[in-house]
mmCIF file of C-alpha atoms in Angstrom:
data_model
loop_
_atom_site.group_PDB
_atom_site.id
_atom_site.type_symbol
_atom_site.label_atom_id
_atom_site.label_comp_id
_atom_site.label_asym_id
_atom_site.label_seq_id
_atom_site.Cartn_x
_atom_site.Cartn_y
_atom_site.Cartn_z
ATOM 1 C CA GLY P 25 -10.414 -10.308 -9.543
ATOM 2 C CA GLU P 26 -10.541 -8.413 -6.283
ATOM 3 C CA SER P 27 -13.625 -8.822 -4.163
ATOM 4 C CA VAL P 28 -15.232 -7.685 -0.969
ATOM 5 C CA GLY P 29 -15.043 -9.985 2.038
ATOM 6 C CA LEU P 30 -12.562 -11.864 4.157
ATOM 7 C CA HIS P 31 -11.389 -14.328 1.536
ATOM 8 C CA LEU P 32 -8.929 -13.052 -1.008
ATOM 9 C CA PRO P 33 -9.074 -14.306 -4.586
ATOM 10 C CA THR P 34 -6.407 -16.894 -5.223
ATOM 11 C CA LEU P 35 -4.517 -18.002 -8.287
ATOM 12 C CA SER P 36 -2.377 -21.135 -8.418
ATOM 13 C CA VAL P 37 -0.046 -21.734 -11.344
ATOM 14 C CA GLN P 38 2.817 -23.993 -12.283
ATOM 15 C CA GLU P 39 6.302 -22.613 -12.597
ATOM 16 C CA GLY P 40 6.874 -21.410 -16.151
ATOM 17 C CA ASP P 41 3.207 -20.679 -16.852
ATOM 18 C CA ASN P 42 1.913 -17.180 -17.491
ATOM 19 C CA SER P 43 -0.216 -15.624 -14.751
ATOM 20 C CA ILE P 44 -3.004 -13.097 -15.098
ATOM 21 C CA ILE P 45 -4.210 -11.204 -12.049
ATOM 22 C CA ASN P 46 -7.325 -9.096 -12.373
ATOM 23 C CA CYS P 47 -8.649 -6.024 -10.620
ATOM 24 C CA ALA P 48 -11.852 -4.042 -10.933
ATOM 25 C CA TYR P 49 -11.534 -0.386 -9.998
ATOM 26 C CA SER P 50 -14.200 2.118 -9.083
ATOM 27 C CA ASN P 51 -13.021 5.675 -9.700
ATOM 28 C CA SER P 52 -13.118 6.800 -13.326
ATOM 29 C CA ALA P 53 -11.253 9.959 -12.343
ATOM 30 C CA SER P 54 -8.087 8.165 -11.195
ATOM 31 C CA ASP P 55 -5.122 9.243 -13.281
ATOM 32 C CA TYR P 56 -2.794 6.320 -12.631
ATOM 33 C CA PHE P 57 -3.205 2.667 -11.773
ATOM 34 C CA ILE P 58 -0.473 0.811 -9.989
ATOM 35 C CA TRP P 59 0.414 -2.758 -9.080
ATOM 36 C CA TYR P 60 2.167 -3.699 -5.856
ATOM 37 C CA LYS P 61 3.519 -7.051 -4.691
ATOM 38 C CA GLN P 62 3.611 -8.093 -1.046
ATOM 39 C CA GLU P 63 5.629 -11.085 0.065
ATOM 40 C CA SER P 64 4.834 -12.773 3.343
ATOM 41 C CA GLY P 65 5.958 -10.728 6.342
ATOM 42 C CA LYS P 66 7.049 -7.733 4.280
ATOM 43 C CA GLY P 67 5.676 -4.411 3.152
ATOM 44 C CA PRO P 68 4.266 -3.953 -0.360
ATOM 45 C CA GLN P 69 6.677 -3.310 -3.206
ATOM 46 C CA PHE P 70 5.976 -1.302 -6.372
ATOM 47 C CA ILE P 71 5.866 -3.340 -9.599
ATOM 48 C CA ILE P 72 4.549 -1.170 -12.410
ATOM 49 C CA ASP P 73 2.134 1.662 -13.120
ATOM 50 C CA ILE P 74 0.047 2.789 -16.060
ATOM 51 C CA ARG P 75 -1.360 6.179 -16.856
ATOM 52 C CA SER P 76 -5.099 6.368 -17.414
ATOM 53 C CA ASN P 77 -4.721 7.464 -21.054
ATOM 54 C CA MET P 78 -2.827 4.266 -21.916
ATOM 55 C CA ASP P 79 -4.185 0.755 -22.394
ATOM 56 C CA LYS P 80 -0.994 -1.265 -22.127
ATOM 57 C CA ARG P 81 2.410 -0.982 -20.557
ATOM 58 C CA GLN P 82 5.203 -3.537 -20.410
ATOM 59 C CA GLY P 83 7.931 -4.040 -17.888
ATOM 60 C CA GLN P 84 10.369 -6.803 -17.222
ATOM 61 C CA ARG P 85 8.275 -10.018 -17.404
ATOM 62 C CA VAL P 86 5.156 -8.037 -16.516
ATOM 63 C CA THR P 87 2.482 -6.355 -18.596
ATOM 64 C CA VAL P 88 -0.358 -4.238 -17.308
ATOM 65 C CA LEU P 89 -3.542 -3.846 -19.316
ATOM 66 C CA LEU P 90 -6.153 -1.190 -18.687
ATOM 67 C CA ASN P 91 -9.716 -1.339 -19.980
ATOM 68 C CA LYS P 92 -11.437 1.875 -18.995
ATOM 69 C CA THR P 93 -14.705 0.896 -20.642
ATOM 70 C CA VAL P 94 -15.311 -1.809 -18.051
ATOM 71 C CA LYS P 95 -13.027 -0.351 -15.346
ATOM 72 C CA HIS P 96 -10.748 -3.350 -15.402
ATOM 73 C CA LEU P 97 -7.036 -3.661 -14.805
ATOM 74 C CA SER P 98 -4.897 -6.756 -15.188
ATOM 75 C CA LEU P 99 -1.324 -7.764 -14.453
ATOM 76 C CA GLN P 100 0.238 -10.422 -16.627
ATOM 77 C CA ILE P 101 3.372 -12.171 -15.395
ATOM 78 C CA ALA P 102 5.296 -14.146 -17.984
ATOM 79 C CA ALA P 103 7.115 -17.373 -17.117
ATOM 80 C CA THR P 104 6.003 -17.255 -13.511
ATOM 81 C CA GLN P 105 8.613 -18.280 -10.962
ATOM 82 C CA PRO P 106 8.298 -19.497 -7.357
ATOM 83 C CA GLY P 107 9.663 -16.114 -6.248
ATOM 84 C CA ASP P 108 6.566 -14.489 -7.736
ATOM 85 C CA SER P 109 4.421 -16.107 -5.039
ATOM 86 C CA ALA P 110 2.928 -13.211 -3.098
ATOM 87 C CA VAL P 111 -0.185 -11.099 -2.649
ATOM 88 C CA TYR P 112 -0.708 -8.641 -5.496
ATOM 89 C CA PHE P 113 -2.547 -5.369 -4.977
ATOM 90 C CA CYS P 114 -3.875 -2.950 -7.519
ATOM 91 C CA ALA P 115 -4.142 0.704 -6.524
ATOM 92 C CA GLU P 116 -5.735 3.822 -7.993
ATOM 93 C CA ARG P 117 -4.142 7.234 -7.721
ATOM 94 C CA ASN P 118 -6.345 10.193 -6.946
ATOM 95 C CA ALA P 119 -6.140 12.726 -9.721
ATOM 96 C CA GLY P 120 -6.906 16.028 -8.147
ATOM 97 C CA GLY P 121 -7.700 18.400 -5.378
ATOM 98 C CA THR P 122 -6.285 18.023 -1.907
ATOM 99 C CA SER P 123 -6.268 14.250 -2.334
ATOM 100 C CA TYR P 124 -3.959 14.383 -5.342
ATOM 101 C CA GLY P 125 -1.407 11.599 -5.319
ATOM 102 C CA LYS P 126 -3.068 9.484 -2.650
ATOM 103 C CA LEU P 127 -3.506 5.811 -3.403
ATOM 104 C CA THR P 128 -6.564 3.644 -2.819
ATOM 105 C CA PHE P 129 -5.667 -0.042 -2.674
ATOM 106 C CA GLY P 130 -7.717 -3.053 -3.654
ATOM 107 C CA GLN P 131 -7.939 -6.069 -1.372
ATOM 108 C CA GLY P 132 -5.370 -8.208 -3.111
ATOM 109 C CA THR P 133 -5.014 -11.514 -4.928
ATOM 110 C CA ILE P 134 -2.891 -14.384 -3.625
ATOM 111 C CA LEU P 135 -0.620 -15.899 -6.270
ATOM 112 C CA THR P 136 0.905 -19.297 -5.520
ATOM 113 C CA VAL P 137 3.485 -20.728 -7.895
ATOM 114 C CA HIS P 138 4.145 -24.458 -7.706
ATOM 115 C CA PRO P 139 7.564 -25.778 -8.740
ATOM 116 C CA ASP U 21 14.537 -1.113 2.145
ATOM 117 C CA ALA U 22 14.740 2.576 1.079
ATOM 118 C CA GLY U 23 16.061 3.490 4.516
ATOM 119 C CA ILE U 24 12.756 3.153 6.273
ATOM 120 C CA THR U 25 12.302 1.515 9.670
ATOM 121 C CA GLN U 26 9.366 1.048 11.993
ATOM 122 C CA SER U 27 9.352 0.552 15.726
ATOM 123 C CA PRO U 28 8.270 -1.426 17.534
ATOM 124 C CA ARG U 29 7.842 -4.344 15.138
ATOM 125 C CA HIS U 30 5.434 -6.121 17.462
ATOM 126 C CA LYS U 31 3.351 -4.851 20.332
ATOM 127 C CA VAL U 32 0.654 -6.247 22.561
ATOM 128 C CA THR U 33 -1.301 -3.789 24.641
ATOM 129 C CA GLU U 34 -4.536 -3.507 26.550
ATOM 130 C CA THR U 35 -7.714 -1.665 25.652
ATOM 131 C CA GLY U 36 -7.632 1.942 26.764
ATOM 132 C CA THR U 37 -3.872 2.378 26.809
ATOM 133 C CA PRO U 38 -2.070 4.892 24.587
ATOM 134 C CA VAL U 39 0.244 3.533 21.917
ATOM 135 C CA THR U 40 2.744 5.324 19.698
ATOM 136 C CA LEU U 41 4.276 3.797 16.604
ATOM 137 C CA ARG U 42 7.321 5.338 15.003
ATOM 138 C CA CYS U 43 8.342 5.527 11.371
ATOM 139 C CA HIS U 44 11.885 6.653 10.643
ATOM 140 C CA GLN U 45 13.431 7.373 7.251
ATOM 141 C CA THR U 46 16.961 8.326 6.319
ATOM 142 C CA GLU U 47 16.424 9.549 2.752
ATOM 143 C CA ASN U 48 14.778 12.921 3.301
ATOM 144 C CA HIS U 49 11.543 12.032 1.519
ATOM 145 C CA ARG U 50 8.883 14.689 1.828
ATOM 146 C CA TYR U 51 5.787 12.468 1.863
ATOM 147 C CA MET U 52 5.073 9.921 4.576
ATOM 148 C CA TYR U 53 2.015 7.732 5.072
ATOM 149 C CA TRP U 54 0.492 5.482 7.681
ATOM 150 C CA TYR U 55 -1.655 2.566 6.520
ATOM 151 C CA ARG U 56 -3.343 -0.271 8.313
ATOM 152 C CA GLN U 57 -3.763 -3.688 6.748
ATOM 153 C CA ASP U 58 -6.573 -6.007 7.723
ATOM 154 C CA PRO U 59 -7.880 -9.199 6.122
ATOM 155 C CA GLY U 60 -10.471 -8.382 3.520
ATOM 156 C CA HIS U 61 -9.698 -4.668 3.483
ATOM 157 C CA GLY U 62 -6.288 -4.400 1.883
ATOM 158 C CA LEU U 63 -4.308 -1.297 2.820
ATOM 159 C CA ARG U 64 -6.233 1.677 4.112
ATOM 160 C CA LEU U 65 -4.754 5.120 4.597
ATOM 161 C CA ILE U 66 -4.903 6.471 8.150
ATOM 162 C CA HIS U 67 -2.975 9.754 7.950
ATOM 163 C CA TYR U 68 -0.288 11.226 5.797
ATOM 164 C CA SER U 69 2.230 14.035 5.892
ATOM 165 C CA TYR U 70 3.473 16.283 3.121
ATOM 166 C CA GLY U 71 6.134 18.025 5.159
ATOM 167 C CA VAL U 72 7.245 18.916 8.666
ATOM 168 C CA LYS U 73 4.165 19.825 10.717
ATOM 169 C CA ASP U 74 1.955 19.299 7.643
ATOM 170 C CA THR U 75 -0.413 16.381 8.031
ATOM 171 C CA ASP U 76 -3.841 15.365 6.812
ATOM 172 C CA LYS U 77 -6.401 12.650 7.370
ATOM 173 C CA GLY U 78 -6.877 9.530 5.340
ATOM 174 C CA GLU U 79 -9.947 7.345 5.009
ATOM 175 C CA VAL U 80 -9.740 5.679 8.460
ATOM 176 C CA SER U 81 -8.352 8.417 10.716
ATOM 177 C CA ASP U 82 -10.808 8.152 13.637
ATOM 178 C CA GLY U 83 -9.010 7.159 16.839
ATOM 179 C CA TYR U 84 -5.582 8.040 15.471
ATOM 180 C CA SER U 85 -3.391 11.121 15.557
ATOM 181 C CA VAL U 86 -0.022 11.829 13.972
ATOM 182 C CA SER U 87 2.879 14.163 14.378
ATOM 183 C CA ARG U 88 5.838 15.101 12.252
ATOM 184 C CA SER U 89 8.223 17.420 14.021
ATOM 185 C CA LYS U 90 11.178 16.588 11.768
ATOM 186 C CA THR U 91 11.554 15.225 8.270
ATOM 187 C CA GLU U 92 12.802 11.803 9.261
ATOM 188 C CA ASP U 93 10.160 10.820 11.820
ATOM 189 C CA PHE U 94 6.413 10.299 11.484
ATOM 190 C CA LEU U 95 4.618 9.163 14.631
ATOM 191 C CA LEU U 96 1.238 7.473 14.798
ATOM 192 C CA THR U 97 -0.585 7.599 18.136
ATOM 193 C CA LEU U 98 -3.569 5.638 19.292
ATOM 194 C CA GLU U 99 -4.793 7.800 22.163
ATOM 195 C CA SER U 100 -6.841 5.011 23.737
ATOM 196 C CA ALA U 101 -6.376 1.711 21.957
ATOM 197 C CA THR U 102 -9.409 -0.434 21.114
ATOM 198 C CA SER U 103 -9.609 -4.033 19.939
ATOM 199 C CA SER U 104 -10.728 -2.819 16.518
ATOM 200 C CA GLN U 105 -7.297 -1.247 16.116
ATOM 201 C CA THR U 106 -5.619 -4.642 16.197
ATOM 202 C CA SER U 107 -3.911 -4.658 12.828
ATOM 203 C CA VAL U 108 -0.660 -4.530 10.930
ATOM 204 C CA TYR U 109 0.500 -0.955 10.458
ATOM 205 C CA PHE U 110 2.686 0.086 7.556
ATOM 206 C CA CYS U 111 4.535 3.309 7.050
ATOM 207 C CA ALA U 112 5.374 4.425 3.513
ATOM 208 C CA ILE U 113 7.420 7.227 2.015
ATOM 209 C CA LYS U 114 7.791 8.868 -1.359
ATOM 210 C CA SER U 115 9.684 11.817 -2.718
ATOM 211 C CA GLY U 116 7.277 13.665 -4.936
ATOM 212 C CA ARG U 117 3.561 14.339 -4.899
ATOM 213 C CA GLY U 118 3.238 12.841 -8.376
ATOM 214 C CA ASP U 119 5.270 9.740 -7.664
ATOM 215 C CA ASN U 120 3.511 6.390 -7.747
ATOM 216 C CA GLU U 121 6.223 4.371 -6.110
ATOM 217 C CA GLN U 122 5.784 4.397 -2.381
ATOM 218 C CA PHE U 123 8.434 2.626 -0.346
ATOM 219 C CA PHE U 124 7.001 0.667 2.531
ATOM 220 C CA GLY U 125 8.474 -0.172 5.876
ATOM 221 C CA PRO U 126 8.471 -3.696 7.328
ATOM 222 C CA GLY U 127 5.268 -3.163 9.323
ATOM 223 C CA THR U 128 4.248 -3.195 12.977
ATOM 224 C CA ARG U 129 1.928 -5.903 14.243
ATOM 225 C CA LEU U 130 -0.260 -4.449 16.989
ATOM 226 C CA THR U 131 -2.564 -6.525 19.138
ATOM 227 C CA VAL U 132 -5.018 -4.806 21.465
ATOM 228 C CA LEU U 133 -6.447 -7.149 24.078
#
C-alpha cells in the first residue's frame, strides 16, 4: 500500500500474472475514489473511478475494490502486461463545500512487469 | 494528449529569480489545475481555476501565484524561486466540476539552484 516517506511501495510481477495494488485513504467524507497511472516521463492518466457507495467496479482488465470499513482501496489488473509498468496513484475526491471536486493523491506504487 | 501543452518543458534558474510556467489548452475546458510532484509526496495541488479570472488556492500555494486571463491559458508564477520549489510541475484540465478524469500535461521540470 501507499506509505509516507521517500521510498515508494513496489510490486514486481511476471507478465500474465494478476496484480493487486493497494491504497489506504484518510477522508471518510470523500465521495469518489480514483486510480491514475503514470508512465515514466509522462503525466498521470485516468484509469477508473468508484463512487463511495459502491464496493466494486470493473473496467477493461481492471477492477477496483473499496472497503470503507478499513478505508482501503485496491486496483486489480488482470493478465498484467509489460505496458502496465508504471506508477499507480490512488486519489480521493472532496465531496463538498468550496473544495468540491478537488483530488487528493496518494504517493504512488511502482509496478514492474517482467516479460 | 487532450490538447494540453506546458512550456517550458525544462528550466534551470537561480534562487531569487521570478519564473513563470505556462499551461495551454485547446479544448475549452473550464477547470485547470497546477500540481507539483516530488518524491515521497505524490501530486500536490498548488492552485486551480474554475473559470477566467476565477482562481483558488490548493494545499501548497505559498510562494506561488496564478493568473487566468483567458480560457486557454493558466499561468503559474514563482515570484522569487527557492530551492524547495525544485520539482516537476503538472498542469491538468477537466470539463466539469463533478468530473473525475483530469487530463494532465507532459510536465515541466524546474530546477532552482
